[in-house]
mmCIF file of C-alpha atoms and ligand atoms in Angstrom:
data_model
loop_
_atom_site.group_PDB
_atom_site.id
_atom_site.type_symbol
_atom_site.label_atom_id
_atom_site.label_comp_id
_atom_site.label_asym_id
_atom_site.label_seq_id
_atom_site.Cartn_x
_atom_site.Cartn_y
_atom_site.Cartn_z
ATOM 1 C CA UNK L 721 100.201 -40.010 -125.987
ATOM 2 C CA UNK L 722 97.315 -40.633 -128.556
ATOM 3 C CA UNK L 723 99.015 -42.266 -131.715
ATOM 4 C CA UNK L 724 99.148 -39.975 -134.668
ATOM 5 C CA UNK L 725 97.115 -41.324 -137.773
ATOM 6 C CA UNK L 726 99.744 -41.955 -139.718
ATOM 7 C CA UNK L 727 96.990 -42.187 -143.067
ATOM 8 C CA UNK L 728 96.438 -39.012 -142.777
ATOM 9 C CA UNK L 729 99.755 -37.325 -141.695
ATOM 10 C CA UNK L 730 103.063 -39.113 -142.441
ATOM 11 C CA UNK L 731 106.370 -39.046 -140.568
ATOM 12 C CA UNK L 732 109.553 -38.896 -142.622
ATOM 13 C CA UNK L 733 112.714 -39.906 -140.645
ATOM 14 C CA UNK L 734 115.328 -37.203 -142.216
ATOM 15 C CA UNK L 735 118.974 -38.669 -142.328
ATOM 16 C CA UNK L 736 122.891 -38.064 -142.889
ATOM 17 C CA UNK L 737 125.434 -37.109 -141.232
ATOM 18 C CA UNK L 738 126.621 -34.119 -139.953
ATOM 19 C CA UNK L 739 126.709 -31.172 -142.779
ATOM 20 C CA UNK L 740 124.851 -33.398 -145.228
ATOM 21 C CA UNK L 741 122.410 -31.247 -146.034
ATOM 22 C CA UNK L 742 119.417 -32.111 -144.051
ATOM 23 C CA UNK L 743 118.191 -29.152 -142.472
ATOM 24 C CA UNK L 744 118.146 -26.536 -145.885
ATOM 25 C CA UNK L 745 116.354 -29.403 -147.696
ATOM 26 C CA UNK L 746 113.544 -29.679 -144.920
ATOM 27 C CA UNK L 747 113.067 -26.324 -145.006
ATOM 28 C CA UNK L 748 112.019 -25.687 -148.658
ATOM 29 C CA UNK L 749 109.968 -28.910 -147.971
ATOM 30 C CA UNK L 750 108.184 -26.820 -145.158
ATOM 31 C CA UNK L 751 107.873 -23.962 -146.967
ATOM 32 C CA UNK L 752 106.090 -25.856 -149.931
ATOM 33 C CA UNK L 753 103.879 -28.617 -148.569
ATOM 34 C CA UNK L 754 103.313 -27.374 -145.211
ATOM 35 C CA UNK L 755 105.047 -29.909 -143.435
ATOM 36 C CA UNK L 756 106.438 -29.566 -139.744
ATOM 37 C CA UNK L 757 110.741 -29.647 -139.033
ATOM 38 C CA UNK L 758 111.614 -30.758 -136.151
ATOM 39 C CA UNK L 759 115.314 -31.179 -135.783
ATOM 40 C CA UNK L 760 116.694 -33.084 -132.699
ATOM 41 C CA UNK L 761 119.797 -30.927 -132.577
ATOM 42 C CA UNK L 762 117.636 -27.822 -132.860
ATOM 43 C CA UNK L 763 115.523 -29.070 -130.141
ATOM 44 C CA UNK L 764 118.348 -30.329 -127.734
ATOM 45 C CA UNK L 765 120.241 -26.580 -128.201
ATOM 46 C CA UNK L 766 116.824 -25.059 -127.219
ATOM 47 C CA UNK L 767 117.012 -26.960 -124.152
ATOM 48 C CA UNK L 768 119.939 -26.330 -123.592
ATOM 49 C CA UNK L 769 119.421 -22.884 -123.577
ATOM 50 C CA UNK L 770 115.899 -23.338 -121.286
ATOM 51 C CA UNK L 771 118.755 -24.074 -118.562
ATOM 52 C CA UNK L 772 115.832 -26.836 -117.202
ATOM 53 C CA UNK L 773 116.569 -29.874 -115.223
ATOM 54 C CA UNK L 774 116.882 -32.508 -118.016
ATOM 55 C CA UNK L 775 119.541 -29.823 -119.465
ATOM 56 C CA UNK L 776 121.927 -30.109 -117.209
ATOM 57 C CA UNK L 777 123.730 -32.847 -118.767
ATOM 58 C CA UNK L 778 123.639 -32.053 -122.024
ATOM 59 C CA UNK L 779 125.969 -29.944 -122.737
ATOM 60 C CA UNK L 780 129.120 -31.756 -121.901
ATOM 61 C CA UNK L 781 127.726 -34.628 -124.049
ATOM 62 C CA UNK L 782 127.042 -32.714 -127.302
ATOM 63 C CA UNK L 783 130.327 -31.158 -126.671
ATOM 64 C CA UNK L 784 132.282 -34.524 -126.794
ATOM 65 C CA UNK L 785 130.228 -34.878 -130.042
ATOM 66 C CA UNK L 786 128.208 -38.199 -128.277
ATOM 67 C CA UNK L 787 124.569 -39.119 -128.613
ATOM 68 C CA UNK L 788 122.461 -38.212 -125.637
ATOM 69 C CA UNK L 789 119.989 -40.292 -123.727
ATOM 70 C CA UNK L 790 117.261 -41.206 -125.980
ATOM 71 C CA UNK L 791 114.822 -40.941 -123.154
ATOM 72 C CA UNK L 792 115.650 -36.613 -122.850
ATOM 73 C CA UNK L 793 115.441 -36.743 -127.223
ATOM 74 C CA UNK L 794 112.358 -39.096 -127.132
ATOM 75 C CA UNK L 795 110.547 -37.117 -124.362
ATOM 76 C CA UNK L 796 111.195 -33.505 -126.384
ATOM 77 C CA UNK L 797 110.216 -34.839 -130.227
ATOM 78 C CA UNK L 798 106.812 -36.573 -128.152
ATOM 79 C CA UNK L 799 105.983 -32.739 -126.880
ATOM 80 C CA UNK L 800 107.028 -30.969 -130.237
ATOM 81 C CA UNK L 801 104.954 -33.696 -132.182
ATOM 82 C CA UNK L 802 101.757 -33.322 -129.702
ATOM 83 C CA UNK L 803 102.018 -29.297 -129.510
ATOM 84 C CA UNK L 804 101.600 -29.560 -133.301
ATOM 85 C CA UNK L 805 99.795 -32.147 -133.898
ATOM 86 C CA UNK L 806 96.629 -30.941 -135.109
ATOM 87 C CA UNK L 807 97.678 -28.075 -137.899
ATOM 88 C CA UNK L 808 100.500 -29.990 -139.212
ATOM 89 C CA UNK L 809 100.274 -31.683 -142.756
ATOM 90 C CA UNK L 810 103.085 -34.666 -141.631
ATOM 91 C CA UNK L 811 106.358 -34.505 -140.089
ATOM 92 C CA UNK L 812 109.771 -34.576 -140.690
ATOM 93 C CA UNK L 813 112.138 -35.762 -138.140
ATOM 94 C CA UNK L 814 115.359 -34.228 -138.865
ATOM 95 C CA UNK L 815 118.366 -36.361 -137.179
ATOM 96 C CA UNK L 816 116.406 -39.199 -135.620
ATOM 97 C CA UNK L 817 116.898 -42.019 -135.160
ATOM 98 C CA UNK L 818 120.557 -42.299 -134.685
ATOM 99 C CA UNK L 819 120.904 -45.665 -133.292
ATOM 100 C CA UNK L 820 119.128 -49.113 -133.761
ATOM 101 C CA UNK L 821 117.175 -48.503 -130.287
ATOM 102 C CA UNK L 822 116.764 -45.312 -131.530
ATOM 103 C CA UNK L 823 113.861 -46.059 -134.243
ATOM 104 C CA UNK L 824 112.581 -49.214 -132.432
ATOM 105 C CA UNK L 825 111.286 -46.592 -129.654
ATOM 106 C CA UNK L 826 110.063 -44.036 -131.539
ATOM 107 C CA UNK L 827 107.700 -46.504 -133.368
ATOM 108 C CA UNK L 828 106.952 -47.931 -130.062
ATOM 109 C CA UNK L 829 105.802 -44.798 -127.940
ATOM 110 C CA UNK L 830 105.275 -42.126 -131.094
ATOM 111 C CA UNK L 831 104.054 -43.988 -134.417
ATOM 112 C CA UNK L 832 105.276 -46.011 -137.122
ATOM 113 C CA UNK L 833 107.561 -44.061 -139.480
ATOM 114 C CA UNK L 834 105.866 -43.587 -143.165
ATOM 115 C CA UNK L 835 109.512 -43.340 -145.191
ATOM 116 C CA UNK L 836 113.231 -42.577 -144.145
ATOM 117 C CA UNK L 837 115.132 -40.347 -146.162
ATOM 118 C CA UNK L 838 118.982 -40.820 -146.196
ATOM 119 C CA UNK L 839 121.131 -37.913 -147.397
ATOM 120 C CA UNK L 840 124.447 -39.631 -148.442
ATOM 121 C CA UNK L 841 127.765 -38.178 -148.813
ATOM 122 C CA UNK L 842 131.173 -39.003 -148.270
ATOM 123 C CA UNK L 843 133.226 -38.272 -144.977
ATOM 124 C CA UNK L 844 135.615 -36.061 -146.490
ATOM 125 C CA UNK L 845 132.878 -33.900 -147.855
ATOM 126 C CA UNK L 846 131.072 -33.961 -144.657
ATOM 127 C CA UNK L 847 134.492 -32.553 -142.924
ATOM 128 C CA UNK L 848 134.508 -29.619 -145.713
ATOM 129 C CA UNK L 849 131.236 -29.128 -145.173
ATOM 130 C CA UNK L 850 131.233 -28.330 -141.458
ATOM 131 C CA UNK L 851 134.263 -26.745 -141.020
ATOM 132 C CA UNK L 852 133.382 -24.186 -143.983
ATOM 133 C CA UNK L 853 130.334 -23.367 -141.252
ATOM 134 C CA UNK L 854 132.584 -23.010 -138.726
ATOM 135 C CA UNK L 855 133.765 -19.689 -137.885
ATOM 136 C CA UNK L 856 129.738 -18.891 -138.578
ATOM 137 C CA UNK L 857 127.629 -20.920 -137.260
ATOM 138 C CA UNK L 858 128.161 -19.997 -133.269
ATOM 139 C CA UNK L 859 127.916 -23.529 -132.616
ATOM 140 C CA UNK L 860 130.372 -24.865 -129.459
ATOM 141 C CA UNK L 861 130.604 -28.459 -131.746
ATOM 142 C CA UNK L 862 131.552 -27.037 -134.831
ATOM 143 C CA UNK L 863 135.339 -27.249 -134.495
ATOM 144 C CA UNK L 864 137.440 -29.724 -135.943
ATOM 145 C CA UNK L 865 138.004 -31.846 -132.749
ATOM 146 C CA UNK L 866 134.357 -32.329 -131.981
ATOM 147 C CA UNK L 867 133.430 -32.964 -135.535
ATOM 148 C CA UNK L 868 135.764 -35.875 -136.268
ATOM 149 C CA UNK L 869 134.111 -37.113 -132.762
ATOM 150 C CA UNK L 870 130.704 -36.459 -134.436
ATOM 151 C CA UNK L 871 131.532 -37.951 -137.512
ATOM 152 C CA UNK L 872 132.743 -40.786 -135.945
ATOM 153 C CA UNK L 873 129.262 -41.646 -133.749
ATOM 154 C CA UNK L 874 127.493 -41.069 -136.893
ATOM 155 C CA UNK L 875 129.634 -43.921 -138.705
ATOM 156 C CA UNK L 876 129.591 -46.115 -136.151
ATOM 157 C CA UNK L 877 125.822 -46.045 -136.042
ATOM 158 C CA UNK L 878 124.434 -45.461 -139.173
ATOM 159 C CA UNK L 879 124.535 -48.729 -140.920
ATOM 160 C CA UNK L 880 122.642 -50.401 -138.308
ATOM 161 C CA UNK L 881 120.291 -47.690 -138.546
ATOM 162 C CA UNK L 882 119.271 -48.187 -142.293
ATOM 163 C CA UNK L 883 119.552 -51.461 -142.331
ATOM 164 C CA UNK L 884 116.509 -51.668 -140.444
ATOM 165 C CA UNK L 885 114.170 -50.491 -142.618
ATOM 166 C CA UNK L 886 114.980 -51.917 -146.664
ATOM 167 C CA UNK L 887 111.857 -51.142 -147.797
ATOM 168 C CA UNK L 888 110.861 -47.686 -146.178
ATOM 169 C CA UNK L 889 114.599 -46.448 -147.319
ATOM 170 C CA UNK L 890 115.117 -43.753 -149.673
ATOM 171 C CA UNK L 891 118.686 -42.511 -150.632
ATOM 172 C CA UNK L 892 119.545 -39.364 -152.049
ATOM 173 C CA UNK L 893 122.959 -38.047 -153.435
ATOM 174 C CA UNK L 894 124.549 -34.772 -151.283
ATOM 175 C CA UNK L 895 127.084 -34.768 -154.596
ATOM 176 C CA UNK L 896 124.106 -33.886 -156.797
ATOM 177 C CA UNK L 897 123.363 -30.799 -157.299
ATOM 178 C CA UNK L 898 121.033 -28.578 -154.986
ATOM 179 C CA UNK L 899 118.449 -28.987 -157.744
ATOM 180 C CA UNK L 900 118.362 -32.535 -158.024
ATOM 181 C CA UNK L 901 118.680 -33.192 -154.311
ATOM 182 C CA UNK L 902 115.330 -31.353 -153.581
ATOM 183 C CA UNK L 903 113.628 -33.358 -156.425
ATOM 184 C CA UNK L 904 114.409 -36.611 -155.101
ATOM 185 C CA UNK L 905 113.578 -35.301 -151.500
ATOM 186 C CA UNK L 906 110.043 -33.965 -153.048
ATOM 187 C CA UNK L 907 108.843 -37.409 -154.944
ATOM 188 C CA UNK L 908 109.910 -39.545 -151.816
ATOM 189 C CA UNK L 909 107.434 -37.084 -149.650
ATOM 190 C CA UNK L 910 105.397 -36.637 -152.683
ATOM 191 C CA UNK L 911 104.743 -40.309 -152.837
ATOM 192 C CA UNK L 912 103.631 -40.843 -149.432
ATOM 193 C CA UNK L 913 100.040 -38.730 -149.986
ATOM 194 C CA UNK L 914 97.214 -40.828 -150.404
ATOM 195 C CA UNK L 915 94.915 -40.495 -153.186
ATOM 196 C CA UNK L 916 92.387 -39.064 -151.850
ATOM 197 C CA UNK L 917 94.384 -36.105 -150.000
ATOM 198 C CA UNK L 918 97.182 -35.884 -152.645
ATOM 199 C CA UNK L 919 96.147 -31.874 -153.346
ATOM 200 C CA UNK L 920 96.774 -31.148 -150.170
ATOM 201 C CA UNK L 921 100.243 -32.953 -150.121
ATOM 202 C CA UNK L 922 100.994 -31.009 -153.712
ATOM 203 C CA UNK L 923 99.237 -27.290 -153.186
ATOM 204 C CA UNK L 924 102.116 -25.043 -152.471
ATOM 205 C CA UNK L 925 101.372 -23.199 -148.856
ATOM 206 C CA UNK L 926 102.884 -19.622 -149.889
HETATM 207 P P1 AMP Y 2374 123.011 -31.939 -134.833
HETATM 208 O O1 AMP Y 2374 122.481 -30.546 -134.684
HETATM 209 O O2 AMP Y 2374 122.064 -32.834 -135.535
HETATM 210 O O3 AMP Y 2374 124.403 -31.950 -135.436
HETATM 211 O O4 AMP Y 2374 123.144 -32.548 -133.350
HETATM 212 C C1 AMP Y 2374 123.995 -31.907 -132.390
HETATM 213 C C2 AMP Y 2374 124.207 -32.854 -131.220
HETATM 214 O O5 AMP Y 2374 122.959 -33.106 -130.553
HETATM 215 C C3 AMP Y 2374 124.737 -34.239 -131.575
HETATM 216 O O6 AMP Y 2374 126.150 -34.267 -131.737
HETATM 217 C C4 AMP Y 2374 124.279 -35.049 -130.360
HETATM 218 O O7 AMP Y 2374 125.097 -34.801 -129.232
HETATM 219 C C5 AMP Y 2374 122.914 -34.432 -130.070
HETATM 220 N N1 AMP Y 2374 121.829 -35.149 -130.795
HETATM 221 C C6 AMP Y 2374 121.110 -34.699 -131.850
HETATM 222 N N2 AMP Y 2374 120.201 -35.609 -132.232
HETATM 223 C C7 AMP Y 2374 120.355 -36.663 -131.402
HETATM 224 C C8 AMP Y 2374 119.716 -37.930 -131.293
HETATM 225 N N3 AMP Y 2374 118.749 -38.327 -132.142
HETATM 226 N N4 AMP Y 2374 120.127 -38.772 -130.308
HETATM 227 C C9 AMP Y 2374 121.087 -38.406 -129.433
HETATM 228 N N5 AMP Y 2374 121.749 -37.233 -129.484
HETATM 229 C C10 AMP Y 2374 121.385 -36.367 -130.462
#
């Protein structure tokens, strides 16, 4: 894969755990600056429901709330990142990494990650969260027993994760309030536009 010129469009590593927040908060970052979403979960469900070869053994695993094998998430975010790599203004990667390994080979085989964005909240909200989304969402891990299993891969996990990266790290409250979440989430990607292109970065696409 030709490496993506990371001067010219950055990649923001979106993360928190389950029902923190992530995906709403890309998505009015999309819908502003243009950026491209791509959500691992989102992805892996699609495949999922391609019924393809790497599938097949995904569905159990997601189901027992487990990470799957970073080679099957690794080879998906490669093709969503080179099918959009021209038009896109940067990307953010919603849900990856989720283990140490995780970010080492994403840097290794993708690019090197511009900022990380860590959505923080506490485990009890996290529970409300998801099972509030529950009975709606249609999604076979949303129920209680597979999201204490979730919860409990993200916690085991995450710590190692940010620890790897002090100084690319930015945290940002889930307590806060809708308002202040998406400002914090806006300077950290606001921050990452160079000089010269920073009109791009700012111009509101719609
Ligand atoms: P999410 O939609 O982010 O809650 O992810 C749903 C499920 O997809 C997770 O519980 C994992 O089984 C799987 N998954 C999502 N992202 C990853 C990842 N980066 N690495 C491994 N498995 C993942």
């Amino acid at each position: 894969m030709a490496p993506i010129d990371t001067s010219k469009k950055s990649i923001v590593w979106v993360l928190g755990g389950p029902g923190s927040g992530k995906g709403t908060q890309c998505d009015k970052i999309v819908a502003k600056y243009g950026f491209t979403h791509l959500s691992t979960g989102d992805l892996l469900r699609a495949e999922v429901k391609s019924g393809s070869e790497r599938a097949k053994c995904l569905t159990a695993i997601m189901e027992r709330g487990e990470l799957v094998p970073n080679e099957i998430v690794l080879d998906l975010l490669k093709e969503a990142i080179l099918a959009r790599a021209e038009e896109s203004k940067g990307f953010l990667i919603d849900g990856y990494p989720r283990e140490k390994s995780q970010g080492i080979a994403f840097e290794e085989n993708i690019a090197p990650v511009s900022v990380i964005i860590y959505f923080e909240a506490s485990s009890e909200t996290l529970t409300q969260r998801l099972l509030g989304r529950a009975a709606s969402s249609g999604r076979a891990d949303d129920n209680e027993e597979t999201i204490k299993l979730r919860l409990k891969t993200f916690l085991d996990n995450n710590d190692l994760v940010l620890a790897q990266y002090p100084d690319k790290l930015r945290r940002v409250s889930s307590h806060s309030t809708l308002f202040g979440r998406l400002s914090n989430f806006q300077l950290a990607v606001c921050s990452l536009a160079p000089p010269s292109s920073s009109r791009g970065y700012h111009k509101a696409t719609k």
